Amino acid sequence: MKAIQLKNGFGFEELTMTELDIPTPGPKEVLIRMRAASLNYRDLVVLSGLMPIEVKFPFIPLSDGAGEIVAVGQGVTRFRVGHRVAGNFQQRFIGGNPRLGVLEESLGGPLNGVAAEYVVLHEDGVVPIPDHLTFEEASTLPIAALTAWSMLIEYGGLQAGDTVLLQGTGGVSIFGLQFSLMAGARVIITSSSNDKLERAKDLGAWQTINYSEFPDWDKAALELTGGGVDHVLDVGGAATMGNSINALRTGGTVSMVGFLSGLTIPEYDVSSILQKAATVRGSQVGNRDHFEKMNRAISHHGLHPVIDRVFPLDRIGEAFALLAEGKQYFGKIVVQI
């Protein structure tokens, strides 16, 4: 089979198309013929060697993918050959609350990822995908969609009539827009591109803010809402955390789902958290139970993920370059396998 590997170390130059033996599923395992994978910012950080995890070389990257089961090992009861599935990002995070060690069981680092024609996974780490989605669409669900769903719906308790503020137009934010609208909430979305903001309006955003024109976008959100938003999905990290808290209504919630601007907030004044009675919640993406509930909602509403571009597997370097540019895509970047 064909697979993409980091052969001897980190870096774009280490991405190599290789030929490997097709793996054989063991007891309680399934063999998946992968059809598509999607890229996340996390994959870029892993590729660069900046993620604080240990990987063993040669290493297969990418966390998120979808395909069909072509063989099952002894004792498999949840699936049969022909089922269309996706891997859960955290393989052993089945249900319940976030727990210590769950990130050590993640696809695409430290575990090998899905940038390969065939992948073996434990049946407990696999979920069925909605029937109406293509493999390309379904490949976008494990991290970006599940992060937005878990933070807004499962942990955030999003209600009809709430206001959600979303940063940028990447995968998590666009799924946040779609799920918020499904729940009857109204959405404010930020971007430095007026073209992207128009596209967000076309998808149903209530208000938009160009943060290049209005650097104090938190104050703009306060003015638009007359007192603050209920939820913020913060993808920026260190540089945006203070603005996100300021944009909240009293009692609102910031979900930290990304770190595009870094992880360290120097000498941060926590008084704003106290004054706002704010909840600040970190993300571990979500468990398999959440994934399955999300997929039922996606099926019920006929939702389609937003895909910017699709690359063939042998052009994965171009896909990563587009991801690294940061501002040149809307929604998700996908690789066909």
Coordinates of C-alpha atoms in Angstrom, one line a residue:
M1 CA 0.0 0.0 0.0
K2 CA 1.0 3.6 -0.4
A3 CA 1.5 5.8 2.7
I4 CA 3.0 9.2 3.6
Q5 CA 5.7 9.0 6.2
L6 CA 8.0 11.3 8.1
K7 CA 11.0 9.1 7.5
N8 CA 13.8 10.2 9.9
G9 CA 12.6 13.4 11.5
F10 CA 10.3 16.4 11.4
G11 CA 9.8 18.9 8.6
F12 CA 8.2 19.3 5.2
E13 CA 11.3 17.9 3.5
E14 CA 10.8 14.6 5.4
L15 CA 7.3 13.9 3.9
T16 CA 7.8 10.8 1.8
M17 CA 5.5 8.6 -0.3
T18 CA 6.4 5.0 0.7
E19 CA 5.3 1.4 -0.1
L20 CA 4.3 -0.6 3.0
D21 CA 2.7 -4.0 3.6
I22 CA -1.1 -3.9 4.1
P23 CA -1.6 -4.5 7.8
T24 CA -3.7 -7.4 9.2
P25 CA -6.3 -6.7 11.8
G26 CA -5.9 -8.5 15.1
P27 CA -8.6 -9.4 17.6
K28 CA -11.2 -6.7 18.0
E29 CA -9.6 -4.7 15.2
V30 CA -10.8 -3.6 11.8
L31 CA -8.9 -2.9 8.6
I32 CA -10.1 0.3 6.9
R33 CA -9.5 1.3 3.3
M34 CA -8.9 5.0 3.8
R35 CA -10.5 7.2 1.1
A36 CA -9.9 10.7 2.4
A37 CA -8.1 12.6 5.2
S38 CA -8.4 16.2 6.3
L39 CA -5.7 18.5 7.7
N40 CA -5.8 20.3 11.0
Y41 CA -3.5 23.0 12.5
R42 CA -2.4 20.3 15.0
D43 CA -1.0 18.2 12.1
L44 CA 1.1 21.2 11.0
V45 CA 2.4 21.6 14.6
V46 CA 3.2 17.8 14.7
L47 CA 4.9 18.0 11.3
S48 CA 7.1 20.9 12.6
G49 CA 8.2 19.0 15.7
L50 CA 6.6 21.6 18.0
M51 CA 3.9 19.5 19.5
P52 CA 5.0 18.3 23.0
I53 CA 4.5 14.6 22.2
E54 CA 6.9 11.7 21.3
V55 CA 6.6 10.0 18.0
K56 CA 8.5 7.1 16.6
F57 CA 10.0 7.4 13.1
P58 CA 9.1 6.5 10.4
F59 CA 5.8 8.1 11.3
I60 CA 2.5 8.4 9.4
P61 CA 0.8 11.8 9.9
L62 CA -2.8 13.1 9.9
S63 CA -5.4 12.5 12.6
D64 CA -8.6 12.6 10.6
G65 CA -9.8 10.3 7.9
A66 CA -12.7 8.2 6.6
G67 CA -13.1 5.1 4.5
E68 CA -14.7 1.7 4.4
I69 CA -14.0 -1.5 6.4
V70 CA -12.6 -4.2 4.2
A71 CA -11.7 -6.9 6.9
V72 CA -12.4 -7.5 10.5
G73 CA -10.4 -9.4 13.2
Q74 CA -11.6 -12.0 15.5
G75 CA -14.3 -11.0 18.0
V76 CA -15.3 -7.8 16.2
T77 CA -19.0 -7.0 17.0
R78 CA -19.5 -3.3 16.3
F79 CA -18.8 -3.4 12.5
R80 CA -18.8 -5.6 9.5
V81 CA -17.1 -5.4 6.1
G82 CA -18.5 -2.6 3.9
H83 CA -19.3 -0.2 6.8
R84 CA -18.3 3.4 6.1
V85 CA -16.5 4.8 9.1
A86 CA -14.1 7.4 10.5
G87 CA -11.5 7.0 13.3
N88 CA -12.1 8.7 16.6
F89 CA -9.2 11.1 17.2
Q90 CA -8.6 9.8 20.7
Q91 CA -8.8 6.1 20.3
R92 CA -9.7 5.1 23.9
F93 CA -11.9 8.2 24.8
I94 CA -15.2 6.4 24.6
G95 CA -17.4 8.4 27.0
G96 CA -17.5 10.5 30.2
N97 CA -15.5 13.5 31.1
P98 CA -12.0 14.5 29.9
R99 CA -9.3 12.5 31.8
L100 CA -5.6 12.4 32.2
G101 CA -3.7 10.5 29.5
V102 CA -6.4 10.8 26.8
L103 CA -4.1 12.8 24.5
E104 CA -1.5 9.9 24.6
E105 CA -4.0 7.8 22.6
S106 CA -4.4 10.2 19.7
L107 CA -4.1 9.4 16.0
G108 CA -1.6 11.5 14.1
G109 CA 0.7 11.7 17.1
P110 CA 1.8 10.0 19.2
L111 CA 0.0 7.1 17.4
N112 CA 0.5 6.7 13.7
G113 CA -2.1 8.6 11.6
V114 CA -4.3 8.0 8.6
A115 CA -2.3 9.2 5.6
A116 CA -2.2 5.7 4.2
E117 CA -4.3 3.5 1.9
Y118 CA -5.0 1.0 4.7
V119 CA -5.2 1.6 8.5
V120 CA -5.9 -0.9 11.3
L121 CA -7.9 0.5 14.3
H122 CA -9.5 -1.0 17.3
E123 CA -13.3 -1.3 16.8
D124 CA -13.9 0.9 19.9
G125 CA -12.0 3.7 18.2
V126 CA -14.2 3.8 15.1
V127 CA -17.6 5.4 14.4
P128 CA -20.1 5.1 11.5
I129 CA -20.3 8.2 9.2
P130 CA -23.5 9.8 8.0
D131 CA -24.9 8.1 4.8
H132 CA -25.3 11.4 2.9
L133 CA -21.7 12.5 3.3
T134 CA -18.9 11.8 0.8
F135 CA -15.7 10.3 2.3
E136 CA -14.1 13.7 1.7
E137 CA -16.8 15.4 3.8
A138 CA -16.7 12.8 6.5
S139 CA -12.9 13.1 6.8
T140 CA -13.4 16.6 8.3
L141 CA -15.4 15.4 11.3
P142 CA -13.1 13.8 13.9
I143 CA -11.3 17.0 15.2
A144 CA -12.8 20.2 13.7
A145 CA -16.4 19.2 13.8
L146 CA -16.2 17.3 17.1
T147 CA -14.4 20.1 18.8
A148 CA -17.0 22.7 17.9
W149 CA -19.9 20.3 18.8
S150 CA -18.4 19.3 22.2
M151 CA -17.5 22.8 23.3
L152 CA -20.8 24.4 22.2
I153 CA -23.4 21.6 22.6
E154 CA -22.1 19.0 25.0
Y155 CA -20.1 21.1 27.5
G156 CA -21.3 24.6 26.6
G157 CA -25.0 23.9 26.8
L158 CA -25.8 26.1 23.8
Q159 CA -29.4 27.2 23.8
A160 CA -31.7 28.7 21.1
G161 CA -31.3 32.5 21.3
D162 CA -27.7 32.4 22.5
T163 CA -25.1 34.5 20.8
V164 CA -21.8 32.8 19.7
L165 CA -18.6 34.6 18.7
L166 CA -16.3 32.7 16.3
Q167 CA -12.8 33.6 15.3
G168 CA -11.8 33.2 11.7
T169 CA -13.2 31.0 9.0
G170 CA -11.2 27.7 9.5
G171 CA -12.6 24.3 10.1
V172 CA -13.6 24.6 13.8
S173 CA -15.2 28.1 13.4
I174 CA -17.2 27.1 10.3
F175 CA -18.5 24.0 12.0
G176 CA -19.2 26.2 15.0
L177 CA -21.3 28.4 12.7
Q178 CA -23.2 25.5 11.3
F179 CA -23.9 23.9 14.7
S180 CA -24.9 27.2 16.3
L181 CA -27.5 27.8 13.5
M182 CA -28.8 24.2 14.0
A183 CA -29.3 25.0 17.7
G184 CA -31.2 28.3 16.9
A185 CA -28.3 30.6 18.1
R186 CA -27.1 33.7 16.4
V187 CA -23.4 34.0 15.3
I188 CA -20.9 36.8 15.1
I189 CA -17.8 35.8 13.1
T190 CA -14.5 37.6 12.7
S191 CA -12.0 37.6 9.9
S192 CA -9.5 39.9 8.2
S193 CA -11.0 39.2 4.8
N194 CA -14.2 40.9 3.8
D195 CA -14.7 38.2 1.1
K196 CA -14.7 35.5 3.7
L197 CA -17.0 37.5 5.9
E198 CA -19.5 37.7 3.0
R199 CA -19.2 33.9 2.6
A200 CA -19.9 33.5 6.3
K201 CA -23.0 35.7 5.9
D202 CA -24.1 33.5 3.1
L203 CA -23.9 30.5 5.4
G204 CA -26.1 32.3 8.0
A205 CA -23.8 34.5 10.2
W206 CA -25.8 37.2 12.0
Q207 CA -23.0 39.8 12.2
T208 CA -19.4 40.0 11.1
I209 CA -16.4 41.9 12.2
N210 CA -13.2 42.6 10.2
Y211 CA -10.5 42.6 12.9
S212 CA -8.1 44.4 10.6
E213 CA -10.4 47.3 10.4
F214 CA -11.6 47.0 14.0
P215 CA -8.7 45.7 16.2
D216 CA -10.9 46.0 19.3
W217 CA -13.3 43.4 18.0
D218 CA -14.3 42.5 21.5
K219 CA -15.7 46.0 22.0
A220 CA -17.5 45.8 18.7
A221 CA -19.1 42.5 19.9
L222 CA -20.2 44.2 23.1
E223 CA -21.8 47.0 21.1
L224 CA -23.5 44.6 18.7
T225 CA -25.1 42.5 21.5
G226 CA -25.7 45.3 24.0
G227 CA -23.9 43.5 26.7
G228 CA -21.8 40.6 25.5
V229 CA -21.9 37.2 23.9
D230 CA -22.8 33.9 25.5
H231 CA -20.0 31.7 24.0
V232 CA -16.7 32.3 22.3
L233 CA -14.7 29.6 20.5
D234 CA -11.2 30.9 20.9
V235 CA -8.8 29.5 18.2
G236 CA -6.2 32.2 18.7
G237 CA -4.8 31.4 22.1
A238 CA -2.5 33.8 23.9
A239 CA -3.1 36.8 21.7
T240 CA -6.9 36.6 21.7
M241 CA -7.8 35.2 25.2
G242 CA -8.2 38.7 26.8
N243 CA -10.4 40.0 24.0
S244 CA -12.5 36.8 24.1
I245 CA -13.2 37.2 27.9
N246 CA -14.0 40.9 27.4
A247 CA -16.5 40.1 24.7
L248 CA -18.5 37.9 27.1
R249 CA -21.7 38.7 28.9
T250 CA -21.6 38.2 32.6
G251 CA -21.6 34.4 33.1
G252 CA -20.5 33.6 29.6
T253 CA -18.1 30.9 28.4
V254 CA -14.8 30.9 26.5
S255 CA -13.8 27.6 25.0
M256 CA -10.1 27.4 24.3
V257 CA -9.9 25.3 21.1
G258 CA -6.7 26.5 19.5
F259 CA -3.4 28.2 19.9
L260 CA -2.7 29.9 16.5
S261 CA -0.9 32.8 18.3
G262 CA 0.8 30.7 20.9
L263 CA 0.2 29.1 24.3
T264 CA 1.7 31.5 26.8
I265 CA -0.1 34.5 28.2
P266 CA 2.4 36.7 30.0
E267 CA 1.3 38.5 33.2
Y268 CA -2.4 38.1 32.4
D269 CA -4.8 40.1 34.6
V270 CA -7.3 37.6 35.8
S271 CA -9.6 40.2 37.2
S272 CA -11.7 40.2 34.0
I273 CA -12.5 36.5 34.6
L274 CA -13.7 37.3 38.1
Q275 CA -15.6 40.4 37.1
K276 CA -17.4 38.5 34.2
A277 CA -17.9 35.4 36.4
A278 CA -16.6 33.7 33.2
T279 CA -16.1 30.1 32.5
V280 CA -12.9 29.3 30.6
R281 CA -12.8 25.7 29.3
G282 CA -10.0 23.9 27.5
S283 CA -10.7 21.3 24.8
Q284 CA -9.8 17.7 24.5
V285 CA -11.9 17.5 21.3
G286 CA -14.5 15.0 22.4
N287 CA -15.3 11.4 23.1
R288 CA -16.8 8.7 20.9
D289 CA -20.3 9.1 22.4
H290 CA -20.2 12.8 21.4
F291 CA -19.0 11.9 17.9
E292 CA -21.9 9.5 17.4
K293 CA -24.5 12.0 18.8
M294 CA -23.0 14.7 16.5
N295 CA -23.3 12.4 13.5
R296 CA -26.9 11.7 14.2
A297 CA -27.6 15.5 14.3
I298 CA -25.6 16.0 11.1
S299 CA -27.7 13.3 9.4
H300 CA -31.0 14.7 10.7
H301 CA -30.2 18.2 9.5
G302 CA -28.6 17.1 6.2
L303 CA -25.5 19.2 7.1
H304 CA -22.6 19.2 4.7
P305 CA -19.1 20.2 5.8
V306 CA -17.5 23.2 4.0
I307 CA -14.4 22.1 2.1
D308 CA -12.1 24.6 0.5
R309 CA -9.8 22.4 -1.6
V310 CA -9.1 18.7 -2.2
F311 CA -5.6 17.5 -3.0
P312 CA -4.4 14.0 -4.1
L313 CA -2.2 12.2 -1.6
D314 CA 1.0 12.7 -3.6
R315 CA 0.5 16.5 -3.3
I316 CA 0.1 16.5 0.5
G317 CA 3.1 18.9 0.7
E318 CA 1.0 21.5 -1.2
A319 CA -1.9 20.9 1.1
F320 CA 0.3 21.5 4.2
A321 CA 1.7 24.7 2.5
L322 CA -1.8 26.0 2.0
L323 CA -2.6 25.2 5.7
A324 CA 0.6 27.0 6.8
E325 CA -0.3 30.2 4.9
G326 CA -3.3 30.4 7.3
K327 CA -5.4 33.0 5.5
Q328 CA -5.9 31.4 2.1
Y329 CA -8.6 28.9 2.8
F330 CA -12.2 28.8 4.0
G331 CA -13.4 25.7 5.9
K332 CA -11.3 22.5 5.5
I333 CA -8.4 21.2 3.4
V334 CA -8.8 17.6 2.4
V335 CA -6.5 14.9 0.8
Q336 CA -7.9 12.1 -1.3
I337 CA -6.4 8.7 -0.7

